[in-house]
Amino acid sequence: MHSRINQSQSVRALKALNAYFELDLDRYLNEPAAVYEPEAERRLLQLFHDSVTRVPAYRAFLARQGIDPAAVQSLASYCELPATTKQNYHKEFSLAELCLDGSLGTQDMLAVSSGSTGEPTVWPRFMSDELLTAARFEQVLLDGFDAKNRRTLGVVCFALGTWVGGMYTTACLRHVAAKGYPLTVVTPGNQPQEIMRVLRALSKDFEQVVLFGYPPFLKDVIDIGAHAGYDWA
């Protein structure tokens, strides 16, 4: 049993978490782009070549297009690569072939889109994929809500389950909280009555409440709460 544990997964996760926890958000957002552009190009090309080496679907996709990966050594040559789409890439290969090393075991979660184009799309991902987005959640909470200095209740009002929005938002907020922000997350989902029940029970214990969800839906929640006598102020 223990022989099947993939030790590289824990190394991969810890490396990504350490990079996020050590990220100086102000420096990352405010320093001139010139500081990051050379590093960004290097990392982009490294990601490309790692993908060619480790992702069977991408390697096969480029071969079908007659692309020699070894010739891609600059941003200009990278920009000439053919784009992957649902039709020519995602639907052409199995889920395992789309993953690192051709194995679903290198991913820890399957996400499902809302199906707004007619058919929900499934894609595998790993915890490290959430961390750059977590940095943007941190930016919003810090700059918009001073969450570094105020006890904050983050209320996830996206649909939960297999759909990506609610689970992804929850994961990102928990990463921000783990970084040391006084942030606590609760996940009532997209049922207005449950959201209001949670707010009535918990909001008094925090200095502020931040709702995460689709803006038109949150407007309905605010109206429902106001109609029921909830004091948003």
PDB file of C-alpha atoms in Angstrom:
ATOM      1  CA  MET A   1       0.000   0.000   0.000  1.00  0.00           C
ATOM      2  CA  HIS A   2       2.652   2.537   1.017  1.00  0.00           C
ATOM      3  CA  SER A   3       4.736   1.814  -2.060  1.00  0.00           C
ATOM      4  CA  ARG A   4       2.069   3.504  -4.210  1.00  0.00           C
ATOM      5  CA  ILE A   5       2.323   6.860  -2.433  1.00  0.00           C
ATOM      6  CA  ASN A   6       3.787   9.429  -4.830  1.00  0.00           C
ATOM      7  CA  GLN A   7       6.335  11.299  -2.733  1.00  0.00           C
ATOM      8  CA  SER A   8       6.885  13.836  -5.511  1.00  0.00           C
ATOM      9  CA  GLN A   9       3.339  15.091  -4.936  1.00  0.00           C
ATOM     10  CA  SER A  10       4.131  16.291  -1.423  1.00  0.00           C
ATOM     11  CA  VAL A  11       7.323  17.949  -2.669  1.00  0.00           C
ATOM     12  CA  ARG A  12       5.369  19.643  -5.446  1.00  0.00           C
ATOM     13  CA  ALA A  13       2.709  20.862  -3.009  1.00  0.00           C
ATOM     14  CA  LEU A  14       5.180  22.131  -0.406  1.00  0.00           C
ATOM     15  CA  LYS A  15       7.237  23.964  -3.015  1.00  0.00           C
ATOM     16  CA  ALA A  16       4.144  25.735  -4.341  1.00  0.00           C
ATOM     17  CA  LEU A  17       2.880  26.611  -0.854  1.00  0.00           C
ATOM     18  CA  ASN A  18       6.250  27.973   0.231  1.00  0.00           C
ATOM     19  CA  ALA A  19       6.401  30.176  -2.864  1.00  0.00           C
ATOM     20  CA  TYR A  20       2.928  31.546  -2.104  1.00  0.00           C
ATOM     21  CA  PHE A  21       3.543  32.103   1.604  1.00  0.00           C
ATOM     22  CA  GLU A  22       6.799  33.926   0.847  1.00  0.00           C
ATOM     23  CA  LEU A  23       5.273  36.096  -1.894  1.00  0.00           C
ATOM     24  CA  ASP A  24       5.514  39.797  -1.084  1.00  0.00           C
ATOM     25  CA  LEU A  25       2.245  40.925  -2.630  1.00  0.00           C
ATOM     26  CA  ASP A  26       3.051  44.663  -2.615  1.00  0.00           C
ATOM     27  CA  ARG A  27       6.367  44.079  -4.365  1.00  0.00           C
ATOM     28  CA  TYR A  28       4.808  41.647  -6.809  1.00  0.00           C
ATOM     29  CA  LEU A  29       2.064  44.101  -7.790  1.00  0.00           C
ATOM     30  CA  ASN A  30       3.897  47.421  -7.643  1.00  0.00           C
ATOM     31  CA  GLU A  31       7.415  46.931  -8.964  1.00  0.00           C
ATOM     32  CA  PRO A  32       7.984  47.871 -12.618  1.00  0.00           C
ATOM     33  CA  ALA A  33       7.143  45.131 -15.084  1.00  0.00           C
ATOM     34  CA  ALA A  34      10.722  45.191 -16.313  1.00  0.00           C
ATOM     35  CA  VAL A  35      11.760  43.486 -13.085  1.00  0.00           C
ATOM     36  CA  TYR A  36       9.589  40.488 -13.898  1.00  0.00           C
ATOM     37  CA  GLU A  37       9.545  40.271 -17.693  1.00  0.00           C
ATOM     38  CA  PRO A  38      12.868  38.386 -18.153  1.00  0.00           C
ATOM     39  CA  GLU A  39      11.920  35.915 -15.431  1.00  0.00           C
ATOM     40  CA  ALA A  40       8.431  35.562 -16.874  1.00  0.00           C
ATOM     41  CA  GLU A  41       9.796  34.639 -20.306  1.00  0.00           C
ATOM     42  CA  ARG A  42      12.168  32.081 -18.795  1.00  0.00           C
ATOM     43  CA  ARG A  43       9.394  30.494 -16.754  1.00  0.00           C
ATOM     44  CA  LEU A  44       7.017  30.454 -19.722  1.00  0.00           C
ATOM     45  CA  LEU A  45       9.525  28.627 -21.912  1.00  0.00           C
ATOM     46  CA  GLN A  46      10.330  26.237 -19.073  1.00  0.00           C
ATOM     47  CA  LEU A  47       6.618  25.480 -18.679  1.00  0.00           C
ATOM     48  CA  PHE A  48       6.336  24.849 -22.412  1.00  0.00           C
ATOM     49  CA  HIS A  49       9.243  22.407 -22.521  1.00  0.00           C
ATOM     50  CA  ASP A  50       8.112  20.673 -19.325  1.00  0.00           C
ATOM     51  CA  SER A  51       4.682  20.239 -20.915  1.00  0.00           C
ATOM     52  CA  VAL A  52       6.184  18.737 -24.063  1.00  0.00           C
ATOM     53  CA  THR A  53       8.211  16.317 -21.971  1.00  0.00           C
ATOM     54  CA  ARG A  54       5.583  15.323 -19.417  1.00  0.00           C
ATOM     55  CA  VAL A  55       2.132  15.788 -21.000  1.00  0.00           C
ATOM     56  CA  PRO A  56       1.427  13.124 -23.666  1.00  0.00           C
ATOM     57  CA  ALA A  57      -1.509  14.992 -25.183  1.00  0.00           C
ATOM     58  CA  TYR A  58       0.467  18.187 -25.746  1.00  0.00           C
ATOM     59  CA  ARG A  59       3.393  16.308 -27.224  1.00  0.00           C
ATOM     60  CA  ALA A  60       1.053  14.521 -29.648  1.00  0.00           C
ATOM     61  CA  PHE A  61      -0.778  17.767 -30.450  1.00  0.00           C
ATOM     62  CA  LEU A  62       2.440  19.481 -31.516  1.00  0.00           C
ATOM     63  CA  ALA A  63       3.509  16.447 -33.558  1.00  0.00           C
ATOM     64  CA  ARG A  64       0.206  16.535 -35.459  1.00  0.00           C
ATOM     65  CA  GLN A  65       0.854  20.203 -36.224  1.00  0.00           C
ATOM     66  CA  GLY A  66       4.395  19.477 -37.436  1.00  0.00           C
ATOM     67  CA  ILE A  67       5.954  21.571 -34.672  1.00  0.00           C
ATOM     68  CA  ASP A  68       9.520  20.889 -33.510  1.00  0.00           C
ATOM     69  CA  PRO A  69       9.506  21.784 -29.786  1.00  0.00           C
ATOM     70  CA  ALA A  70      13.284  22.162 -29.732  1.00  0.00           C
ATOM     71  CA  ALA A  71      12.940  25.160 -32.073  1.00  0.00           C
ATOM     72  CA  VAL A  72      10.881  27.082 -29.493  1.00  0.00           C
ATOM     73  CA  GLN A  73      13.558  29.005 -27.603  1.00  0.00           C
ATOM     74  CA  SER A  74      12.167  32.540 -27.439  1.00  0.00           C
ATOM     75  CA  LEU A  75       8.966  34.391 -26.649  1.00  0.00           C
ATOM     76  CA  ALA A  76       8.567  35.209 -30.344  1.00  0.00           C
ATOM     77  CA  SER A  77       8.716  31.544 -31.374  1.00  0.00           C
ATOM     78  CA  TYR A  78       6.389  30.606 -28.528  1.00  0.00           C
ATOM     79  CA  CYS A  79       3.812  33.132 -29.757  1.00  0.00           C
ATOM     80  CA  GLU A  80       3.731  31.366 -33.125  1.00  0.00           C
ATOM     81  CA  LEU A  81       2.564  28.068 -31.612  1.00  0.00           C
ATOM     82  CA  PRO A  82      -0.941  26.893 -32.590  1.00  0.00           C
ATOM     83  CA  ALA A  83      -3.633  27.455 -29.986  1.00  0.00           C
ATOM     84  CA  THR A  84      -5.253  24.531 -28.220  1.00  0.00           C
ATOM     85  CA  THR A  85      -9.067  24.462 -28.163  1.00  0.00           C
ATOM     86  CA  LYS A  86     -11.744  22.172 -26.810  1.00  0.00           C
ATOM     87  CA  GLN A  87     -12.172  20.671 -30.270  1.00  0.00           C
ATOM     88  CA  ASN A  88      -8.565  20.132 -31.317  1.00  0.00           C
ATOM     89  CA  TYR A  89      -7.134  19.301 -27.902  1.00  0.00           C
ATOM     90  CA  HIS A  90      -9.381  18.668 -24.924  1.00  0.00           C
ATOM     91  CA  LYS A  91     -11.828  16.415 -26.772  1.00  0.00           C
ATOM     92  CA  GLU A  92      -9.122  14.673 -28.775  1.00  0.00           C
ATOM     93  CA  PHE A  93      -7.374  13.062 -25.813  1.00  0.00           C
ATOM     94  CA  SER A  94      -8.277  11.188 -22.641  1.00  0.00           C
ATOM     95  CA  LEU A  95      -8.193  12.959 -19.290  1.00  0.00           C
ATOM     96  CA  ALA A  96      -5.104  10.976 -18.301  1.00  0.00           C
ATOM     97  CA  GLU A  97      -3.257  12.023 -21.468  1.00  0.00           C
ATOM     98  CA  LEU A  98      -3.947  15.667 -20.602  1.00  0.00           C
ATOM     99  CA  CYS A  99      -2.162  15.239 -17.239  1.00  0.00           C
ATOM    100  CA  LEU A 100       1.480  15.282 -16.214  1.00  0.00           C
ATOM    101  CA  ASP A 101       3.112  11.936 -16.980  1.00  0.00           C
ATOM    102  CA  GLY A 102      -0.139  10.727 -18.552  1.00  0.00           C
ATOM    103  CA  SER A 103      -1.611   9.933 -15.137  1.00  0.00           C
ATOM    104  CA  LEU A 104      -4.635  11.250 -13.261  1.00  0.00           C
ATOM    105  CA  GLY A 105      -2.657  10.386 -10.143  1.00  0.00           C
ATOM    106  CA  THR A 106      -0.617  13.571 -10.606  1.00  0.00           C
ATOM    107  CA  GLN A 107      -3.758  15.657  -9.983  1.00  0.00           C
ATOM    108  CA  ASP A 108      -5.831  15.874  -6.822  1.00  0.00           C
ATOM    109  CA  MET A 109      -9.192  17.177  -8.043  1.00  0.00           C
ATOM    110  CA  LEU A 110     -11.528  17.125 -11.018  1.00  0.00           C
ATOM    111  CA  ALA A 111     -13.283  20.400 -11.766  1.00  0.00           C
ATOM    112  CA  VAL A 112     -16.408  20.781 -13.889  1.00  0.00           C
ATOM    113  CA  SER A 113     -17.417  23.920 -15.744  1.00  0.00           C
ATOM    114  CA  SER A 114     -20.935  25.305 -15.670  1.00  0.00           C
ATOM    115  CA  GLY A 115     -21.552  24.168 -19.248  1.00  0.00           C
ATOM    116  CA  SER A 116     -22.404  27.643 -20.539  1.00  0.00           C
ATOM    117  CA  THR A 117     -21.287  26.608 -24.039  1.00  0.00           C
ATOM    118  CA  GLY A 118     -23.716  23.662 -24.076  1.00  0.00           C
ATOM    119  CA  GLU A 119     -21.725  20.873 -22.423  1.00  0.00           C
ATOM    120  CA  PRO A 120     -19.879  20.913 -19.077  1.00  0.00           C
ATOM    121  CA  THR A 121     -16.127  20.452 -19.389  1.00  0.00           C
ATOM    122  CA  VAL A 122     -14.105  18.333 -16.977  1.00  0.00           C
ATOM    123  CA  TRP A 123     -10.481  19.184 -16.285  1.00  0.00           C
ATOM    124  CA  PRO A 124      -8.034  17.790 -13.743  1.00  0.00           C
ATOM    125  CA  ARG A 125      -5.962  20.099 -11.566  1.00  0.00           C
ATOM    126  CA  PHE A 126      -3.638  20.146  -8.562  1.00  0.00           C
ATOM    127  CA  MET A 127      -3.529  22.291  -5.453  1.00  0.00           C
ATOM    128  CA  SER A 128      -0.611  24.335  -6.800  1.00  0.00           C
ATOM    129  CA  ASP A 129      -2.854  25.553  -9.649  1.00  0.00           C
ATOM    130  CA  GLU A 130      -4.872  27.543  -7.093  1.00  0.00           C
ATOM    131  CA  LEU A 131      -2.074  29.598  -5.597  1.00  0.00           C
ATOM    132  CA  LEU A 132      -1.618  32.363  -8.190  1.00  0.00           C
ATOM    133  CA  THR A 133      -5.371  32.903  -8.026  1.00  0.00           C
ATOM    134  CA  ALA A 134      -5.141  32.919  -4.229  1.00  0.00           C
ATOM    135  CA  ALA A 135      -2.702  35.817  -4.563  1.00  0.00           C
ATOM    136  CA  ARG A 136      -5.387  37.765  -6.446  1.00  0.00           C
ATOM    137  CA  PHE A 137      -7.962  36.955  -3.775  1.00  0.00           C
ATOM    138  CA  GLU A 138      -5.418  38.244  -1.267  1.00  0.00           C
ATOM    139  CA  GLN A 139      -5.033  41.431  -3.321  1.00  0.00           C
ATOM    140  CA  VAL A 140      -8.797  42.052  -3.314  1.00  0.00           C
ATOM    141  CA  LEU A 141      -9.131  41.350   0.397  1.00  0.00           C
ATOM    142  CA  LEU A 142      -6.124  43.498   1.275  1.00  0.00           C
ATOM    143  CA  ASP A 143      -6.750  46.497  -0.972  1.00  0.00           C
ATOM    144  CA  GLY A 144     -10.538  46.416  -0.963  1.00  0.00           C
ATOM    145  CA  PHE A 145     -11.301  45.355   2.594  1.00  0.00           C
ATOM    146  CA  ASP A 146      -8.157  45.916   4.698  1.00  0.00           C
ATOM    147  CA  ALA A 147      -8.448  42.262   5.651  1.00  0.00           C
ATOM    148  CA  LYS A 148      -4.964  42.221   7.154  1.00  0.00           C
ATOM    149  CA  ASN A 149      -6.260  44.349  10.035  1.00  0.00           C
ATOM    150  CA  ARG A 150      -9.926  43.358  10.324  1.00  0.00           C
ATOM    151  CA  ARG A 151     -11.439  40.056  11.432  1.00  0.00           C
ATOM    152  CA  THR A 152     -13.216  38.947   8.277  1.00  0.00           C
ATOM    153  CA  LEU A 153     -15.903  36.373   7.573  1.00  0.00           C
ATOM    154  CA  GLY A 154     -15.656  35.213   3.955  1.00  0.00           C
ATOM    155  CA  VAL A 155     -18.987  33.809   2.787  1.00  0.00           C
ATOM    156  CA  VAL A 156     -18.838  31.631  -0.335  1.00  0.00           C
ATOM    157  CA  CYS A 157     -22.107  32.131  -2.210  1.00  0.00           C
ATOM    158  CA  PHE A 158     -21.231  30.208  -5.362  1.00  0.00           C
ATOM    159  CA  ALA A 159     -22.831  26.842  -6.075  1.00  0.00           C
ATOM    160  CA  LEU A 160     -20.904  24.021  -4.449  1.00  0.00           C
ATOM    161  CA  GLY A 161     -20.420  20.448  -5.636  1.00  0.00           C
ATOM    162  CA  THR A 162     -18.531  19.562  -8.815  1.00  0.00           C
ATOM    163  CA  TRP A 163     -18.840  23.071 -10.306  1.00  0.00           C
ATOM    164  CA  VAL A 164     -15.536  24.846 -10.202  1.00  0.00           C
ATOM    165  CA  GLY A 165     -16.533  28.270  -8.840  1.00  0.00           C
ATOM    166  CA  GLY A 166     -17.500  27.423  -5.285  1.00  0.00           C
ATOM    167  CA  MET A 167     -14.830  24.846  -4.560  1.00  0.00           C
ATOM    168  CA  TYR A 168     -12.097  26.926  -6.187  1.00  0.00           C
ATOM    169  CA  THR A 169     -13.084  30.071  -4.303  1.00  0.00           C
ATOM    170  CA  THR A 170     -13.180  28.162  -1.025  1.00  0.00           C
ATOM    171  CA  ALA A 171      -9.730  26.690  -1.625  1.00  0.00           C
ATOM    172  CA  CYS A 172      -8.204  30.067  -2.504  1.00  0.00           C
ATOM    173  CA  LEU A 173      -9.694  31.759   0.555  1.00  0.00           C
ATOM    174  CA  ARG A 174      -8.343  29.019   2.809  1.00  0.00           C
ATOM    175  CA  HIS A 175      -4.867  29.566   1.336  1.00  0.00           C
ATOM    176  CA  VAL A 176      -5.153  33.293   2.156  1.00  0.00           C
ATOM    177  CA  ALA A 177      -6.241  32.457   5.700  1.00  0.00           C
ATOM    178  CA  ALA A 178      -3.348  30.015   6.081  1.00  0.00           C
ATOM    179  CA  LYS A 179      -0.972  32.838   5.138  1.00  0.00           C
ATOM    180  CA  GLY A 180      -1.934  34.519   8.390  1.00  0.00           C
ATOM    181  CA  TYR A 181      -4.843  36.804   7.553  1.00  0.00           C
ATOM    182  CA  PRO A 182      -7.585  36.985  10.220  1.00  0.00           C
ATOM    183  CA  LEU A 183      -9.984  35.418   7.731  1.00  0.00           C
ATOM    184  CA  THR A 184     -12.510  32.678   8.438  1.00  0.00           C
ATOM    185  CA  VAL A 185     -14.433  30.996   5.615  1.00  0.00           C
ATOM    186  CA  VAL A 186     -17.972  29.620   5.616  1.00  0.00           C
ATOM    187  CA  THR A 187     -19.664  27.930   2.649  1.00  0.00           C
ATOM    188  CA  PRO A 188     -23.468  28.201   2.597  1.00  0.00           C
ATOM    189  CA  GLY A 189     -23.499  27.954  -1.214  1.00  0.00           C
ATOM    190  CA  ASN A 190     -26.094  29.631  -3.419  1.00  0.00           C
ATOM    191  CA  GLN A 191     -29.226  29.281  -1.278  1.00  0.00           C
ATOM    192  CA  PRO A 192     -30.273  32.768  -0.093  1.00  0.00           C
ATOM    193  CA  GLN A 193     -32.038  31.512   3.021  1.00  0.00           C
ATOM    194  CA  GLU A 194     -28.994  29.513   4.091  1.00  0.00           C
ATOM    195  CA  ILE A 195     -26.740  32.511   3.455  1.00  0.00           C
ATOM    196  CA  MET A 196     -28.942  34.682   5.652  1.00  0.00           C
ATOM    197  CA  ARG A 197     -29.058  32.009   8.366  1.00  0.00           C
ATOM    198  CA  VAL A 198     -25.249  31.894   8.421  1.00  0.00           C
ATOM    199  CA  LEU A 199     -24.980  35.683   8.520  1.00  0.00           C
ATOM    200  CA  ARG A 200     -27.405  36.014  11.409  1.00  0.00           C
ATOM    201  CA  ALA A 201     -25.539  33.354  13.365  1.00  0.00           C
ATOM    202  CA  LEU A 202     -21.963  34.444  12.684  1.00  0.00           C
ATOM    203  CA  SER A 203     -21.582  38.037  11.495  1.00  0.00           C
ATOM    204  CA  LYS A 204     -21.657  39.481  15.042  1.00  0.00           C
ATOM    205  CA  ASP A 205     -18.354  37.716  15.771  1.00  0.00           C
ATOM    206  CA  PHE A 206     -16.489  39.539  12.984  1.00  0.00           C
ATOM    207  CA  GLU A 207     -15.581  43.101  12.104  1.00  0.00           C
ATOM    208  CA  GLN A 208     -16.699  42.674   8.512  1.00  0.00           C
ATOM    209  CA  VAL A 209     -18.372  40.230   6.154  1.00  0.00           C
ATOM    210  CA  VAL A 210     -17.350  39.699   2.533  1.00  0.00           C
ATOM    211  CA  LEU A 211     -19.700  37.839   0.190  1.00  0.00           C
ATOM    212  CA  PHE A 212     -18.187  35.933  -2.753  1.00  0.00           C
ATOM    213  CA  GLY A 213     -20.514  35.118  -5.656  1.00  0.00           C
ATOM    214  CA  TYR A 214     -21.994  36.257  -8.956  1.00  0.00           C
ATOM    215  CA  PRO A 215     -22.851  39.978  -8.607  1.00  0.00           C
ATOM    216  CA  PRO A 216     -26.478  39.714  -9.838  1.00  0.00           C
ATOM    217  CA  PHE A 217     -27.108  36.867  -7.414  1.00  0.00           C
ATOM    218  CA  LEU A 218     -25.495  38.752  -4.523  1.00  0.00           C
ATOM    219  CA  LYS A 219     -27.721  41.738  -5.287  1.00  0.00           C
ATOM    220  CA  ASP A 220     -30.715  39.414  -4.833  1.00  0.00           C
ATOM    221  CA  VAL A 221     -29.278  38.193  -1.520  1.00  0.00           C
ATOM    222  CA  ILE A 222     -28.823  41.768  -0.313  1.00  0.00           C
ATOM    223  CA  ASP A 223     -32.386  42.652  -1.319  1.00  0.00           C
ATOM    224  CA  ILE A 224     -33.783  39.525   0.362  1.00  0.00           C
ATOM    225  CA  GLY A 225     -31.872  40.325   3.542  1.00  0.00           C
ATOM    226  CA  ALA A 226     -32.983  43.943   3.581  1.00  0.00           C
ATOM    227  CA  HIS A 227     -36.603  42.922   2.994  1.00  0.00           C
ATOM    228  CA  ALA A 228     -36.338  40.540   5.953  1.00  0.00           C
ATOM    229  CA  GLY A 229     -34.969  43.267   8.189  1.00  0.00           C
ATOM    230  CA  TYR A 230     -31.294  42.330   8.161  1.00  0.00           C
ATOM    231  CA  ASP A 231     -29.127  45.354   8.964  1.00  0.00           C
ATOM    232  CA  TRP A 232     -26.413  45.235   6.298  1.00  0.00           C
ATOM    233  CA  ALA A 233     -24.787  48.407   7.616  1.00  0.00           C
TER     234      ALA A 233
END
